[in-house]
Coordinates of C-alpha atoms in Angstrom, one line a residue:
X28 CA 32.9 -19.7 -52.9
X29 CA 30.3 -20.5 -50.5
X30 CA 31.0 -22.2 -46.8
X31 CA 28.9 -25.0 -47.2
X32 CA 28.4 -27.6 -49.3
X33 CA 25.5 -27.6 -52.2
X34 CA 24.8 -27.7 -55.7
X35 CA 28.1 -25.7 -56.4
X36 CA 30.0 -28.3 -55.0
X37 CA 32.0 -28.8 -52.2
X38 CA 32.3 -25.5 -49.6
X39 CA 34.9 -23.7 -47.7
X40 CA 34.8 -25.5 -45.2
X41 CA 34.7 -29.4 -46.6
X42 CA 37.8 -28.2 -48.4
X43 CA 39.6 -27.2 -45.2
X44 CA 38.5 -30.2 -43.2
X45 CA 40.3 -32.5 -46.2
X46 CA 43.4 -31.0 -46.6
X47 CA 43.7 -30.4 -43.3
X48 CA 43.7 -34.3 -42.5
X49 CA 46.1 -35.2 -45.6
X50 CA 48.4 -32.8 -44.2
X51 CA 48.1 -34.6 -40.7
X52 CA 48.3 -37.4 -41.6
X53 CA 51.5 -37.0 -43.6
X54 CA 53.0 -35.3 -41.0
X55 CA 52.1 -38.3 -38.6
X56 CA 53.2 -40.8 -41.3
X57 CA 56.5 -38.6 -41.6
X58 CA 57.1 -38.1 -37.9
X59 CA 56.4 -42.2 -37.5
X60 CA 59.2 -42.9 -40.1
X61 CA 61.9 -41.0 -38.8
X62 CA 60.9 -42.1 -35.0
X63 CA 61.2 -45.6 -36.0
X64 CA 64.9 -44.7 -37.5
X65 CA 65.6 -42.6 -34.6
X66 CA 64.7 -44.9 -32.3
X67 CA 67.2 -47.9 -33.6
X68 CA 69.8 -48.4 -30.6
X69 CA 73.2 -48.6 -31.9
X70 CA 74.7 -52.4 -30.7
X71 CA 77.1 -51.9 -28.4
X72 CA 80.6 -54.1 -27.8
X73 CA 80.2 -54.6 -24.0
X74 CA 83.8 -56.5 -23.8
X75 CA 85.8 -54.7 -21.8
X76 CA 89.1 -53.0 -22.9
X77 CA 91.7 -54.8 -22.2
X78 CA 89.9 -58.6 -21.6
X79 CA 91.3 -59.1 -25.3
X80 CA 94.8 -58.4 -24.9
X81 CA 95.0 -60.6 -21.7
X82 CA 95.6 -63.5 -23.6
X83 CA 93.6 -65.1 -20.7
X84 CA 96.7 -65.0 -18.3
X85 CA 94.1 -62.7 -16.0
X86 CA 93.8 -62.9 -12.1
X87 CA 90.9 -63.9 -10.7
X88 CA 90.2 -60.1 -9.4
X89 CA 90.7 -59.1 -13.1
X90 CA 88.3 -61.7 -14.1
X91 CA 86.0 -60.4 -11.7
X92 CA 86.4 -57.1 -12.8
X93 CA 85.9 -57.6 -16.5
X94 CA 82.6 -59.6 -15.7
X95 CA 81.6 -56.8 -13.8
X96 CA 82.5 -54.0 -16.4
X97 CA 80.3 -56.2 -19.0
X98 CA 77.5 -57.1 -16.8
X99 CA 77.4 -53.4 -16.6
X100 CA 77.3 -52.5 -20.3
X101 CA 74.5 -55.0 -21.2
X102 CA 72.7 -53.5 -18.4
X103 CA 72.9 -50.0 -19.7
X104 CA 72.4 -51.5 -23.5
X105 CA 69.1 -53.0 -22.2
X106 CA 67.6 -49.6 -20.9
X107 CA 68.2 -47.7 -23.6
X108 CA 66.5 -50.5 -25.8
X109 CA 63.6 -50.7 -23.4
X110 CA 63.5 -46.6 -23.4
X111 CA 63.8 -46.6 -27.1
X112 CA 60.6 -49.2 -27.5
X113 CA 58.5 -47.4 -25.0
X114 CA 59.4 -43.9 -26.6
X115 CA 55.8 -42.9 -27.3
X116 CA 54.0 -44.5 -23.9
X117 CA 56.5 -42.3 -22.6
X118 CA 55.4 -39.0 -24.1
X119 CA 52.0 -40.1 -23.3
X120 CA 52.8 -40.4 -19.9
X121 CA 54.2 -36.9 -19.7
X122 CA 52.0 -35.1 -21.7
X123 CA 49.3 -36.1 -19.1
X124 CA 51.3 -35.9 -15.9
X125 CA 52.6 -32.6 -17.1
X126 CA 55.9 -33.8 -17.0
X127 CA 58.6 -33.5 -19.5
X128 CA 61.3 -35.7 -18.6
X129 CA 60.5 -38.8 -20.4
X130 CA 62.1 -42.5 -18.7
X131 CA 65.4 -41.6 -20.6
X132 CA 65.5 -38.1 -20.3
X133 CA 66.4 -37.1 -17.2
X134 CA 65.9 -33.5 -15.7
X135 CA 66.5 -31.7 -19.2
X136 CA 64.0 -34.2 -21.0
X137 CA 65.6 -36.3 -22.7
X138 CA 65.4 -38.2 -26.4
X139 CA 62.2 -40.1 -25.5
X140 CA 60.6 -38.0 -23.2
X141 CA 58.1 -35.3 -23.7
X142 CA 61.1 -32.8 -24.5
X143 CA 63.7 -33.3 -26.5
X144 CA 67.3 -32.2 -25.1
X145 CA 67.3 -28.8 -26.4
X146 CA 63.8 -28.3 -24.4
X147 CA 61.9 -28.7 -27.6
X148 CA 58.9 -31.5 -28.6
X149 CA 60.5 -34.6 -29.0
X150 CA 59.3 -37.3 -32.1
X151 CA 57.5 -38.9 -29.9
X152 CA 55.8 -36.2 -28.4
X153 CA 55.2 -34.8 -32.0
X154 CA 53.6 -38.7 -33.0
X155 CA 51.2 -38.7 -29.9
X156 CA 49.6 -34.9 -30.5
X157 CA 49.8 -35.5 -34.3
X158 CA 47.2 -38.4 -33.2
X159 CA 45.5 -36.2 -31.3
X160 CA 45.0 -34.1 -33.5
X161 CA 44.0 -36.7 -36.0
X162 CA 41.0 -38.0 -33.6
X163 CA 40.1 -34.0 -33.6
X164 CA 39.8 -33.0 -37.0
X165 CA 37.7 -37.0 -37.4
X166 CA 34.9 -35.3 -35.0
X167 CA 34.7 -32.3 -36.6
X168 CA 34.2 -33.8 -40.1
X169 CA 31.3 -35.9 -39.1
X170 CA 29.9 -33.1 -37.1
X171 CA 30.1 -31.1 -40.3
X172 CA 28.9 -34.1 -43.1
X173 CA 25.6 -34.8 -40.1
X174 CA 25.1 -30.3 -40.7
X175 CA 25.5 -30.2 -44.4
X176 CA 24.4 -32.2 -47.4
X177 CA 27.3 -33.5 -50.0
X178 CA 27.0 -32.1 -53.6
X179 CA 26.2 -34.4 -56.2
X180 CA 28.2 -37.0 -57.7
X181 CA 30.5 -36.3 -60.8
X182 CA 29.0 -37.6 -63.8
X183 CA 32.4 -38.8 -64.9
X184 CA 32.1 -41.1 -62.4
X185 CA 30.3 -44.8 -62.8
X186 CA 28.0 -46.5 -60.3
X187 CA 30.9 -48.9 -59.8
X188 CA 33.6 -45.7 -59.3
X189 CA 30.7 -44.3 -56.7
X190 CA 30.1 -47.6 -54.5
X191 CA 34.3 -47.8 -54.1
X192 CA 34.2 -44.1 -53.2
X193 CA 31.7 -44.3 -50.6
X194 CA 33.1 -47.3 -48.9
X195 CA 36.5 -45.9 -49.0
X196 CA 35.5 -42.6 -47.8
X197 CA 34.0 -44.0 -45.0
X198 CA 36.8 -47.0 -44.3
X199 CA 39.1 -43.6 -44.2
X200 CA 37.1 -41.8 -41.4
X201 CA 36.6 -44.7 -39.5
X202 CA 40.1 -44.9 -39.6
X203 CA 40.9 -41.4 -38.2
X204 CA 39.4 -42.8 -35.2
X205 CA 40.7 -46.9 -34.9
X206 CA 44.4 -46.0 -35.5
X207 CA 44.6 -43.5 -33.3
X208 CA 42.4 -45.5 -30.1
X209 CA 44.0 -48.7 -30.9
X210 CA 47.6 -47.0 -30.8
X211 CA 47.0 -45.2 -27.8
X212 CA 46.1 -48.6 -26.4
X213 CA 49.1 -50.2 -27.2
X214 CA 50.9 -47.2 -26.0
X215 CA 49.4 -48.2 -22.5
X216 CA 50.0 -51.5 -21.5
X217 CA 47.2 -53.3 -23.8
X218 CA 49.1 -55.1 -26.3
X219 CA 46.0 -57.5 -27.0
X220 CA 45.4 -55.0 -29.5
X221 CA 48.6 -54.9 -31.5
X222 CA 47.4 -57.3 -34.8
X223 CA 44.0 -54.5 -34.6
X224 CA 46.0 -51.9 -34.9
X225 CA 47.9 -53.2 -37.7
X226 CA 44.8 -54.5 -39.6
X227 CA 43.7 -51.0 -39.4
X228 CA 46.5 -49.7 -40.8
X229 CA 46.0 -51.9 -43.9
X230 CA 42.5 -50.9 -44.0
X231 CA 43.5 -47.6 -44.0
X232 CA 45.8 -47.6 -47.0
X233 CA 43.7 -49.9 -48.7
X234 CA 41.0 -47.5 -49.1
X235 CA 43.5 -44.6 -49.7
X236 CA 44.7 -46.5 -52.9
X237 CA 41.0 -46.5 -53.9
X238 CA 40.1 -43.6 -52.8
X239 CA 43.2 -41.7 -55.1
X240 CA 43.1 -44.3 -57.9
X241 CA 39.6 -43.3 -58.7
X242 CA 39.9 -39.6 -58.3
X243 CA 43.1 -39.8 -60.1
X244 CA 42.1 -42.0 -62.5
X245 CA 38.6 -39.9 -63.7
X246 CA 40.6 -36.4 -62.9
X247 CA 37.8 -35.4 -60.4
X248 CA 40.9 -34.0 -58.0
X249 CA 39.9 -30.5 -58.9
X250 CA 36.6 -30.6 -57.0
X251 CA 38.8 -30.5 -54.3
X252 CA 41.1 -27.6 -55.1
X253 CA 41.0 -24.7 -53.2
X254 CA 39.1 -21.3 -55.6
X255 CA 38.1 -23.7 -57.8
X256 CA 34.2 -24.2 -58.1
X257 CA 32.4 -27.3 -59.0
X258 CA 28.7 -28.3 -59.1
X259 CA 29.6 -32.1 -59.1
X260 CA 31.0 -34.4 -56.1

């Protein structure tokens, strides 16, 4: 098999390139999933113990006591909300300061900081270099498609199946770069750019439906398999 692309089909290194971003990306998709679920506060009863069985017969210094105990409680609830929502901006932050305690984590790094408790990579940590890596592996593939020509088009494939591949090909590499920008944007302060972000995420798997339905639906999936040869695109 040859490294670049040509009338054999795709090369080595095309190959590479694409299943290196599907894994990313479901790795990032993953990670995102189980950060969401992770990051779920528990609600908390913030009545004291005790208020309940007081049967309101209370002195005015228990009174104060129990308002204070409460107070307290929905104090502490509120951080670790706040923490849990800004869980990535967090890891951001310390994986640029080179700092690893996150704003919940303490000295030991915390669960939303850039180290998890057992001194490991936390989710969100995990989310932002996925990302990263994401806007990465977007340069090097048009770097690579500007160096080498694409073979040509499979002949099972109709004009109609080749305009819907090239503007979902091209929809999903722009979209190896918007997510990610438009994410780290919201990730510092700028959330003018929330309903951008999301619109890129339904771009995004709007053109991977199309993208997979027609590859799937002509069986032209093996041009992409690894050892396999193929003179068509």
């Amino acid at each position: 098999m040859r490294w670049r692309n040509g009338d054999q089909g795709y090369g080595i290194v095309t190959k590479v390139l694409h299943w290196a971003t599907v894994a990313l990306l479901v790795a990032q998709l993953a990670v995102g999933y189980v950060m969401d679920d992770d990051a779920d506060v528990p609600d908390v009863d913030c009545d004291p113990a005790g208020e309940d069985r007081s049967g309101g017969d209370t002195t005015d210094a228990e009174e104060d006591r129990f308002d204070q105990l409460e107070e307290a409680c929905e104090q502490a609830q509120d951080v670790r909300e706040q923490d849990a929502d800004d869980a990535v901006g967090s890891a951001w932050s310390d994986l640029w300061s080179g700092g690893g305690s996150g704003s919940a984590g303490g000295a030991d790094g915390g669960a939303f900081g850039l180290l998890d408790a057992s001194g490991g990579l936390g989710l969100p940590a995990w989310h932002v270099l996925l990302g990263l890596a994401i806007v990465a592996i977007g340069v090097l593939r048009v770097v690579w498609r500007r160096t080498t020509p694409l073979p040509p088009w499979d002949p099972r494939l109709t004009r109609t199946d080749r305009k819907v591949l090239h503007h979902a090909e091209r929809t999903l590499l722009a979209m190896l770069f918007v997510v990610p920008a438009t994410g780290i944007a919201l990730v510092v302060g700028s959330t003018d750019l929330l309903p951008l972000h999301i619109a890129a995420h339904l771009c995004f798997y709007v053109a991977l439906v199309a993208h997979v339905g027609v590859v799937v639906r002509r069986r032209t999936v093996g041009r992409m398999i690894w050892g396999r040869a193929s003179a068509v695109r």
